[in-house]
Amino acid sequence: MDIFNPIIQVLDSTIRLSVPLLLACLAGLYSERAGIFDIGLEGKMLVGAFAGAAAASVFHSALIGLGMAILISVAFALVHGFASITHRGNQIVSGVAINFVAAGSTIILGQAWFQQGGRTPALQPGERFEAIIWPGADAARDVPVIGPIYAELISGHSILVYFAFAMVPFTWWVLFRTRFGLRLRAVGENPAAVDTAGISVAWLRYRALICTGILTGVAGAYLSMVQNGGFVKDMTAGKGYIALAALIFAKWKPVNAMFACLLFGFLDAASIRLQGTPLPIVGKVSVQFMQALPYVLTVILLAGFIGKAIPPRAGGVPYVKER
Amino acid sequence: MAQAAIELIGINKNFGAVRANRDINLEIARGTIHGIVGENGAGKSTLMSILYGFYQADSGEIRVGGQPASIKTPNDAIALGIGMVHQHFMLVDNFSVLENIILGAETDALLKSSIAKARSELDRLEREYGLEVDPDAIIEELPVGLQQRVEILKALYRGAEILILDEPTGVLTPAEADHLFRILRQLKEQGKTVVLITHKLREIMAITDTVSVMRQGTMVATRETRKTTVEELAELMVGRRVLLRVEKGEAEAGAVKLVVKNLTVRDSRGVTMVDDVSFDLRAGEIVGIAGVAGNGQSELLEAISGIRHAVSGSVMLEGKPIDLTGKADPGELRDRGLAHVPEDRHHVGLVLAFEENENSILGYHDDPRYLKGPFLNIDAIMADARDKIEKYDIRPGNPRLKTANFSGGNQQKIVLAREIEQDPGVLIVGQPTRGVDVGAIEFIHKRLIAMRDQGKAVLVVSVELDEIRSLSDRILVMFAGRIVGERGPDATEGELGLLMAGVEHQEAAQ
């Protein structure tokens, strides 16, 4: 029996499934490293997905769709900033509120604009991001081992997939090699130190949230314009929360975040692949169990296998100048 | 007189109804060390925060080097050559020394050149001022003395000519404080101006050239240090004559109340902190335990009060043993007449978010006096709190006020009132006057001596040698976990200092 091809297929869908997680996870990394908890990743992804698909379908342009996804997602991030930075509100409450507003408004606006039960019209070619076939991919397909890896795993993804993985080293570089990154990390640990060094805590945190908004916007666009040919209500399906779990799992480090998201993506891909397939020893496993598996493993991994995850020390605490 | 580095003219600052600074005038000469003393809440820190651009004055003028200056943000202050070392360090704990130093003073958008520049600059500062510190060390792994040095380096790196230090010795051991003073003198010799905020008068006398005294938001006096005395400064601070050394009669030691025998305690890393310590405590005497912080006094206190596990040895309270497994019930020990005023009142002694009246019965809330059936008897608790407020002069005298809003000295009085008013047979007090104002120190000392005169047994642990000498009838000196000597109350400072440094101990061992 050929087991090589199924493995390649599972790995290929691992990459596709981990991209939205990875983008959301890095988005969360920017805001949490700056000391702002962001439980609203889910909501921002959702409005990004809706705005992207809606704009792409109206203007017949994938790029306009992506731009709109980022714009709306950043706008929601700024609302979170206004509540939690400027007005020192509770960050969890603000994040949850954003999730509710996102879930409700996308359906209402979708219904009002497109009358398709909250969906956006199916995207046509040119309105979605197409797969990029790398040079020689088809020719190399028949080469044993390396061929399928090149043709399936490396080639044949949309530009957003490559963008997501490129963001990993880029984020590392920003955090640890730039002035912005140094200040961002500092403000998440001890905002008073940043303030007394003569740097505006609020402006720094707003900039971090803008980074978050951009990335959740791209994540949303990926969901509705790459993975799916349009927006479907609640299509984020908890990915924002899984991304937060991955962020803790990764101890707020970009490269770890990539591996964590790939792991969660792999569990997801494996559960899809194994549905209805009889397994050795245990036999046929129910679909529901396989669907639950990634989440069960998430709980187990977070509970026992990551050691001590120390969050940025100032996380969740609004900055108030002490008297 | 040399040219003024800083002139403050008519500074006013209100926080709501509180007038933190009232019409302050101050002139500080270039190249001097100027002290600012005052009780907690006198407005010293507010004044310096205005100078550093952390707050804006409501009115008044600041001149730096003779030029009128507008300081709206710390950036403005830094640009004018003003640096500040805050009481609570403004460092990022998991950053390296270098990263902390360049934060906010980076040369460009990438870190590479900033780090290289900071490394060579640090090298120069190290040679010039003897400020040695490993640039790649992580802050949280450094002792507080070195962390403070990083704060000083931060200010110097930004080109500070005027250095403000807010209560710099509060967290330091005496040796670290001495080292700090050497650094400050060095800075002065290089022409820098140093402003030292403190409420420790000894430090003022030891190191400053001039000193200003603040009381209740006003500047009451400025003196040349060599022409003033500790007594005069204390009187100016408090506004009345203060006894720095409380009068007390001979002790009449009675029956043995507490016996500590061969007590050994290890910390979580397995290091022996208390090493085979034995002593006893009698009714009607105050025994003081002196020592440099970190020589096992804290662990000894915790073991005796049943909070910390002891590896071996025994502690007998009125002839009955105390459970040393670390699982002793503090409530039961209270019932047996042992009261404990912990060293760290913020973390152990008080719930700062509670109202004053709640803290004043904390731990005794099961006492039937404060209960009405299963409920708290609010009337009784309030009456009790008012009574303690009056007796201990706790200010402000509002039992409904949140404890966090009281000054350090008054918080300490709340804890002391709670423990002393239970009329315990044995009172154990850790650092009775840490962070407490001169006026309150006098009061607390009088209270403790009154306890003694009522025939109670009092054990005091303090890192302040003056306090130990003025309170104790017998002085035990701890060094490296052992009691290295016992002296009477007339022991000289030098003699105790040698014991505390372990000198005699080491000679004996050789």
CSV table of C-alpha atoms in Angstrom, one decimal, chain A:
chain,number,residue,atom,x,y,z
A,1,MET,CA,0.0,0.0,0.0
A,2,ASP,CA,1.3,3.4,-0.9
A,3,ILE,CA,1.5,5.5,2.3
A,4,PHE,CA,3.7,8.2,0.9
A,5,ASN,CA,1.0,10.1,-1.0
A,6,PRO,CA,-1.5,10.2,1.8
A,7,ILE,CA,1.2,11.6,4.0
A,8,ILE,CA,2.0,14.3,1.5
A,9,GLN,CA,-1.7,15.1,1.3
A,10,VAL,CA,-2.0,15.4,5.0
A,11,LEU,CA,1.0,17.6,5.2
A,12,ASP,CA,-0.3,19.8,2.4
A,13,SER,CA,-3.6,20.3,4.1
A,14,THR,CA,-1.6,20.9,7.4
A,15,ILE,CA,0.0,23.9,5.8
A,16,ARG,CA,-3.3,25.2,4.4
A,17,LEU,CA,-5.1,24.8,7.7
A,18,SER,CA,-2.4,26.3,9.8
A,19,VAL,CA,-2.1,29.5,7.8
A,20,PRO,CA,-5.1,31.3,9.4
A,21,LEU,CA,-3.9,30.1,12.9
A,22,LEU,CA,-0.4,31.3,12.2
A,23,LEU,CA,-1.5,34.7,11.1
A,24,ALA,CA,-3.9,35.1,14.0
A,25,CYS,CA,-1.2,33.8,16.4
A,26,LEU,CA,1.4,36.3,15.2
A,27,ALA,CA,-1.3,39.0,15.4
A,28,GLY,CA,-1.9,38.1,19.0
A,29,LEU,CA,1.8,38.1,19.6
A,30,TYR,CA,2.2,41.8,18.6
A,31,SER,CA,-0.6,42.9,20.9
A,32,GLU,CA,0.2,40.6,23.9
A,33,ARG,CA,3.9,41.4,23.7
A,34,ALA,CA,2.8,45.1,24.1
A,35,GLY,CA,0.8,44.2,27.1
A,36,ILE,CA,-2.7,44.2,25.6
A,37,PHE,CA,-4.6,40.9,25.9
A,38,ASP,CA,-6.6,40.4,22.7
A,39,ILE,CA,-9.4,37.9,22.9
A,40,GLY,CA,-10.9,39.6,20.0
A,41,LEU,CA,-8.6,37.9,17.4
A,42,GLU,CA,-11.6,35.8,16.4
A,43,GLY,CA,-13.9,38.8,15.8
A,44,LYS,CA,-11.3,40.7,13.8
A,45,MET,CA,-10.6,37.7,11.6
A,46,LEU,CA,-14.4,37.4,11.0
A,47,VAL,CA,-14.9,41.0,10.0
A,48,GLY,CA,-11.7,40.7,7.8
A,49,ALA,CA,-13.1,37.6,6.1
A,50,PHE,CA,-16.5,39.3,5.5
A,51,ALA,CA,-15.0,42.6,4.3
A,52,GLY,CA,-12.6,40.9,2.1
A,53,ALA,CA,-15.1,38.6,0.3
A,54,ALA,CA,-17.7,41.4,0.1
A,55,ALA,CA,-15.3,43.9,-1.4
A,56,ALA,CA,-13.7,41.4,-3.8
A,57,SER,CA,-17.1,40.4,-5.1
A,58,VAL,CA,-18.4,43.9,-5.5
A,59,PHE,CA,-15.2,45.4,-7.0
A,60,HIS,CA,-14.1,42.2,-8.8
A,61,SER,CA,-10.6,42.4,-7.4
A,62,ALA,CA,-8.9,40.2,-4.9
A,63,LEU,CA,-6.4,43.0,-4.0
A,64,ILE,CA,-9.2,45.4,-3.2
A,65,GLY,CA,-10.8,42.7,-1.1
A,66,LEU,CA,-7.5,42.1,0.8
A,67,GLY,CA,-7.1,45.9,1.3
A,68,MET,CA,-10.7,46.2,2.7
A,69,ALA,CA,-10.2,43.1,5.0
A,70,ILE,CA,-7.1,44.8,6.5
A,71,LEU,CA,-8.7,48.2,6.8
A,72,ILE,CA,-11.8,46.9,8.6
A,73,SER,CA,-9.8,44.6,10.8
A,74,VAL,CA,-7.5,47.4,11.8
A,75,ALA,CA,-10.5,49.6,12.5
A,76,PHE,CA,-11.8,47.0,15.0
A,77,ALA,CA,-8.3,46.8,16.5
A,78,LEU,CA,-8.4,50.5,17.1
A,79,VAL,CA,-11.7,50.2,18.8
A,80,HIS,CA,-10.1,47.7,21.1
A,81,GLY,CA,-7.3,50.2,21.6
A,82,PHE,CA,-9.7,53.1,22.3
A,83,ALA,CA,-11.5,51.1,25.0
A,84,SER,CA,-8.5,49.5,26.6
A,85,ILE,CA,-5.6,51.9,26.1
A,86,THR,CA,-7.2,55.4,26.0
A,87,HIS,CA,-10.0,54.6,28.4
A,88,ARG,CA,-8.2,51.9,30.4
A,89,GLY,CA,-11.1,49.5,30.1
A,90,ASN,CA,-11.0,45.8,30.8
A,91,GLN,CA,-9.3,44.2,27.9
A,92,ILE,CA,-11.1,40.9,28.1
A,93,VAL,CA,-14.5,42.6,28.1
A,94,SER,CA,-13.6,44.7,25.2
A,95,GLY,CA,-12.3,41.7,23.2
A,96,VAL,CA,-15.4,39.7,23.9
A,97,ALA,CA,-17.6,42.6,22.9
A,98,ILE,CA,-15.7,42.8,19.6
A,99,ASN,CA,-16.3,39.1,19.0
A,100,PHE,CA,-20.1,39.6,19.5
A,101,VAL,CA,-20.3,42.7,17.3
A,102,ALA,CA,-18.3,40.9,14.6
A,103,ALA,CA,-20.5,37.8,14.7
A,104,GLY,CA,-23.7,39.8,14.5
A,105,SER,CA,-22.8,42.5,12.1
A,106,THR,CA,-21.3,40.3,9.5
A,107,ILE,CA,-24.5,38.3,9.2
A,108,ILE,CA,-26.8,41.3,9.2
A,109,LEU,CA,-24.8,43.3,6.7
A,110,GLY,CA,-24.3,40.2,4.6
A,111,GLN,CA,-28.1,39.6,4.5
A,112,ALA,CA,-28.8,43.3,3.8
A,113,TRP,CA,-26.3,43.6,1.0
A,114,PHE,CA,-26.4,40.2,-0.7
A,115,GLN,CA,-29.7,38.5,0.4
A,116,GLN,CA,-28.0,35.1,0.5
A,117,GLY,CA,-28.6,34.2,4.1
A,118,GLY,CA,-25.6,36.0,5.4
A,119,ARG,CA,-23.2,34.6,2.8
A,120,THR,CA,-21.4,36.7,0.2
A,121,PRO,CA,-21.7,35.7,-3.4
A,122,ALA,CA,-19.4,33.0,-4.6
A,123,LEU,CA,-16.1,34.5,-5.7
A,124,GLN,CA,-15.2,34.3,-9.3
A,125,PRO,CA,-11.7,33.7,-10.7
A,126,GLY,CA,-9.8,37.0,-10.4
A,127,GLU,CA,-11.7,37.8,-7.2
A,128,ARG,CA,-9.8,35.2,-5.2
A,129,PHE,CA,-6.1,34.6,-4.6
A,130,GLU,CA,-5.1,31.8,-7.0
A,131,ALA,CA,-2.4,29.2,-6.3
A,132,ILE,CA,1.0,30.0,-7.5
A,133,ILE,CA,2.6,27.2,-9.4
A,134,TRP,CA,6.4,27.3,-9.0
A,135,PRO,CA,8.6,26.9,-12.1
A,136,GLY,CA,9.0,23.2,-13.0
A,137,ALA,CA,6.5,22.0,-10.4
A,138,ASP,CA,4.6,19.9,-12.9
A,139,ALA,CA,7.7,18.5,-14.5
A,140,ALA,CA,9.2,17.6,-11.1
A,141,ARG,CA,6.0,15.9,-9.9
A,142,ASP,CA,7.2,12.5,-11.1
A,143,VAL,CA,10.6,12.6,-9.4
A,144,PRO,CA,10.4,10.2,-6.5
A,145,VAL,CA,10.1,11.7,-3.0
A,146,ILE,CA,11.4,15.2,-3.8
A,147,GLY,CA,9.0,15.7,-6.7
A,148,PRO,CA,5.8,15.5,-4.7
A,149,ILE,CA,7.3,17.5,-1.9
A,150,TYR,CA,8.2,20.3,-4.2
A,151,ALA,CA,5.0,20.2,-6.3
A,152,GLU,CA,2.5,19.7,-3.5
A,153,LEU,CA,4.1,21.2,-0.3
A,154,ILE,CA,6.2,24.0,-1.6
A,155,SER,CA,4.6,25.0,-4.8
A,156,GLY,CA,0.9,25.5,-5.4
A,157,HIS,CA,-0.2,27.8,-2.6
A,158,SER,CA,-1.6,31.2,-2.7
A,159,ILE,CA,0.5,34.3,-2.1
A,160,LEU,CA,-1.1,34.7,1.4
A,161,VAL,CA,0.4,31.3,2.5
A,162,TYR,CA,3.9,32.4,1.6
A,163,PHE,CA,3.2,35.8,3.3
A,164,ALA,CA,2.2,34.0,6.5
A,165,PHE,CA,5.3,32.0,6.7
A,166,ALA,CA,7.5,34.9,5.7
A,167,MET,CA,6.0,36.8,8.6
A,168,VAL,CA,7.6,34.4,11.1
A,169,PRO,CA,11.2,35.4,10.6
A,170,PHE,CA,10.1,39.0,9.9
A,171,THR,CA,8.3,39.2,13.2
A,172,TRP,CA,11.3,37.7,15.0
A,173,TRP,CA,13.5,40.4,13.3
A,174,VAL,CA,11.1,43.2,14.2
A,175,LEU,CA,10.9,42.1,17.9
A,176,PHE,CA,14.6,41.5,18.5
A,177,ARG,CA,16.5,43.6,16.0
A,178,THR,CA,14.6,46.9,15.8
A,179,ARG,CA,14.0,49.8,18.0
A,180,PHE,CA,10.2,49.3,17.6
A,181,GLY,CA,10.5,45.7,18.8
A,182,LEU,CA,12.6,46.6,21.8
A,183,ARG,CA,10.1,49.2,22.9
A,184,LEU,CA,7.2,46.9,22.1
A,185,ARG,CA,8.6,44.2,24.3
A,186,ALA,CA,9.5,46.7,27.0
A,187,VAL,CA,6.0,48.2,27.2
A,188,GLY,CA,4.5,44.7,27.7
A,189,GLU,CA,6.8,44.1,30.6
A,190,ASN,CA,7.1,47.4,32.4
A,191,PRO,CA,5.2,50.3,30.8
A,192,ALA,CA,6.5,52.6,33.6
A,193,ALA,CA,10.0,52.0,32.4
A,194,VAL,CA,9.0,53.0,28.9
A,195,ASP,CA,7.1,56.1,30.2
A,196,THR,CA,10.1,57.3,32.2
A,197,ALA,CA,12.4,56.8,29.2
A,198,GLY,CA,10.3,59.4,27.5
A,199,ILE,CA,8.4,57.2,25.1
A,200,SER,CA,4.6,57.4,24.8
A,201,VAL,CA,3.1,54.2,26.2
A,202,ALA,CA,-0.3,54.7,24.5
A,203,TRP,CA,1.1,55.4,21.0
A,204,LEU,CA,3.4,52.4,21.2
A,205,ARG,CA,0.5,50.2,22.2
A,206,TYR,CA,-1.7,51.6,19.4
A,207,ARG,CA,1.0,50.8,16.9
A,208,ALA,CA,1.2,47.2,18.2
A,209,LEU,CA,-2.6,46.9,17.8
A,210,ILE,CA,-2.4,48.2,14.2
A,211,CYS,CA,0.1,45.3,13.5
A,212,THR,CA,-2.4,43.0,15.1
A,213,GLY,CA,-5.2,44.4,12.9
A,214,ILE,CA,-3.2,44.0,9.7
A,215,LEU,CA,-2.4,40.3,10.4
A,216,THR,CA,-6.0,39.4,11.5
A,217,GLY,CA,-7.2,41.1,8.3
A,218,VAL,CA,-5.0,38.9,6.2
A,219,ALA,CA,-6.0,35.9,8.2
A,220,GLY,CA,-9.7,36.7,7.5
A,221,ALA,CA,-9.0,37.3,3.8
A,222,TYR,CA,-7.3,33.9,3.6
A,223,LEU,CA,-10.4,32.2,5.1
A,224,SER,CA,-12.9,33.8,2.7
A,225,MET,CA,-10.8,34.4,-0.4
A,226,VAL,CA,-8.4,31.4,-0.5
A,227,GLN,CA,-9.7,28.5,1.6
A,228,ASN,CA,-13.3,29.2,0.8
A,229,GLY,CA,-14.8,31.0,-2.3
A,230,GLY,CA,-16.8,33.5,-0.2
A,231,PHE,CA,-17.9,34.4,3.3
A,232,VAL,CA,-20.0,32.0,5.3
A,233,LYS,CA,-21.3,33.1,8.7
A,234,ASP,CA,-19.1,32.2,11.7
A,235,MET,CA,-16.5,30.8,9.3
A,236,THR,CA,-13.7,31.5,11.8
A,237,ALA,CA,-15.1,28.7,14.0
A,238,GLY,CA,-13.0,29.3,17.0
A,239,LYS,CA,-9.7,29.7,15.1
A,240,GLY,CA,-9.0,32.9,17.0
A,241,TYR,CA,-9.2,31.1,20.3
A,242,ILE,CA,-7.0,28.2,19.1
A,243,ALA,CA,-4.5,30.9,17.9
A,244,LEU,CA,-4.5,32.3,21.5
A,245,ALA,CA,-3.8,28.8,22.8
A,246,ALA,CA,-1.0,28.4,20.3
A,247,LEU,CA,0.4,31.7,21.4
A,248,ILE,CA,0.6,30.5,25.1
A,249,PHE,CA,1.9,27.2,23.9
A,250,ALA,CA,4.6,29.1,21.9
A,251,LYS,CA,5.5,31.2,25.0
A,252,TRP,CA,5.0,34.3,22.9
A,253,LYS,CA,7.9,33.6,20.5
A,254,PRO,CA,7.5,33.8,16.7
A,255,VAL,CA,9.3,30.6,15.6
A,256,ASN,CA,7.6,28.6,18.4
A,257,ALA,CA,4.3,30.1,17.2
A,258,MET,CA,4.9,28.6,13.8
A,259,PHE,CA,5.5,25.2,15.1
A,260,ALA,CA,2.6,25.4,17.5
A,261,CYS,CA,0.3,26.4,14.6
A,262,LEU,CA,1.6,23.7,12.4
A,263,LEU,CA,0.9,21.2,15.1
A,264,PHE,CA,-2.6,22.3,15.5
A,265,GLY,CA,-3.0,22.4,11.8
A,266,PHE,CA,-1.7,18.9,11.5
A,267,LEU,CA,-4.1,17.6,14.2
A,268,ASP,CA,-6.9,19.2,12.2
A,269,ALA,CA,-5.7,17.8,8.9
A,270,ALA,CA,-5.2,14.3,10.4
A,271,SER,CA,-8.7,14.4,11.9
A,272,ILE,CA,-10.2,15.2,8.5
A,273,ARG,CA,-8.2,12.6,6.8
A,274,LEU,CA,-8.9,9.8,9.3
A,275,GLN,CA,-12.6,10.3,9.4
A,276,GLY,CA,-14.3,7.1,8.5
A,277,THR,CA,-11.0,5.4,8.0
A,278,PRO,CA,-10.6,2.2,10.1
A,279,LEU,CA,-7.5,2.5,12.3
A,280,PRO,CA,-5.3,-0.4,13.4
A,281,ILE,CA,-6.3,-1.9,16.8
A,282,VAL,CA,-9.2,0.5,17.6
A,283,GLY,CA,-11.1,0.0,14.4
A,284,LYS,CA,-13.4,2.6,13.1
A,285,VAL,CA,-13.7,5.8,15.2
A,286,SER,CA,-16.7,8.0,15.2
A,287,VAL,CA,-16.5,11.3,13.2
A,288,GLN,CA,-17.3,13.4,16.3
A,289,PHE,CA,-14.3,11.9,18.2
A,290,MET,CA,-11.9,12.7,15.4
A,291,GLN,CA,-13.3,16.3,15.2
A,292,ALA,CA,-12.9,16.7,18.9
A,293,LEU,CA,-9.4,15.4,18.9
A,294,PRO,CA,-7.5,18.6,18.1
A,295,TYR,CA,-9.2,20.4,20.9
A,296,VAL,CA,-8.7,17.5,23.4
A,297,LEU,CA,-5.0,17.5,22.5
A,298,THR,CA,-4.9,21.3,22.9
A,299,VAL,CA,-6.2,21.0,26.5
A,300,ILE,CA,-3.7,18.2,27.3
A,301,LEU,CA,-0.8,20.0,25.7
A,302,LEU,CA,-1.6,23.3,27.4
A,303,ALA,CA,-2.1,21.5,30.7
A,304,GLY,CA,1.0,19.4,30.9
A,305,PHE,CA,3.5,19.7,28.2
A,306,ILE,CA,4.8,23.2,27.8
A,307,GLY,CA,6.3,23.9,31.2
A,308,LYS,CA,6.0,27.3,32.7
A,309,ALA,CA,4.6,29.8,30.2
A,310,ILE,CA,5.3,33.3,31.6
A,311,PRO,CA,3.2,35.9,29.9
A,312,PRO,CA,4.4,39.5,29.4
A,313,ARG,CA,4.2,40.9,32.9
A,314,ALA,CA,2.1,44.0,32.2
A,315,GLY,CA,-0.4,42.0,30.1
A,316,GLY,CA,-4.0,42.9,30.7
A,317,VAL,CA,-3.2,45.8,33.0
A,318,PRO,CA,-4.1,49.3,31.8
A,319,TYR,CA,-1.2,51.7,32.3
A,320,VAL,CA,-1.9,54.4,34.9
A,321,LYS,CA,0.7,56.8,35.9
A,322,GLU,CA,1.4,56.3,39.6
A,323,ARG,CA,1.1,59.1,42.0
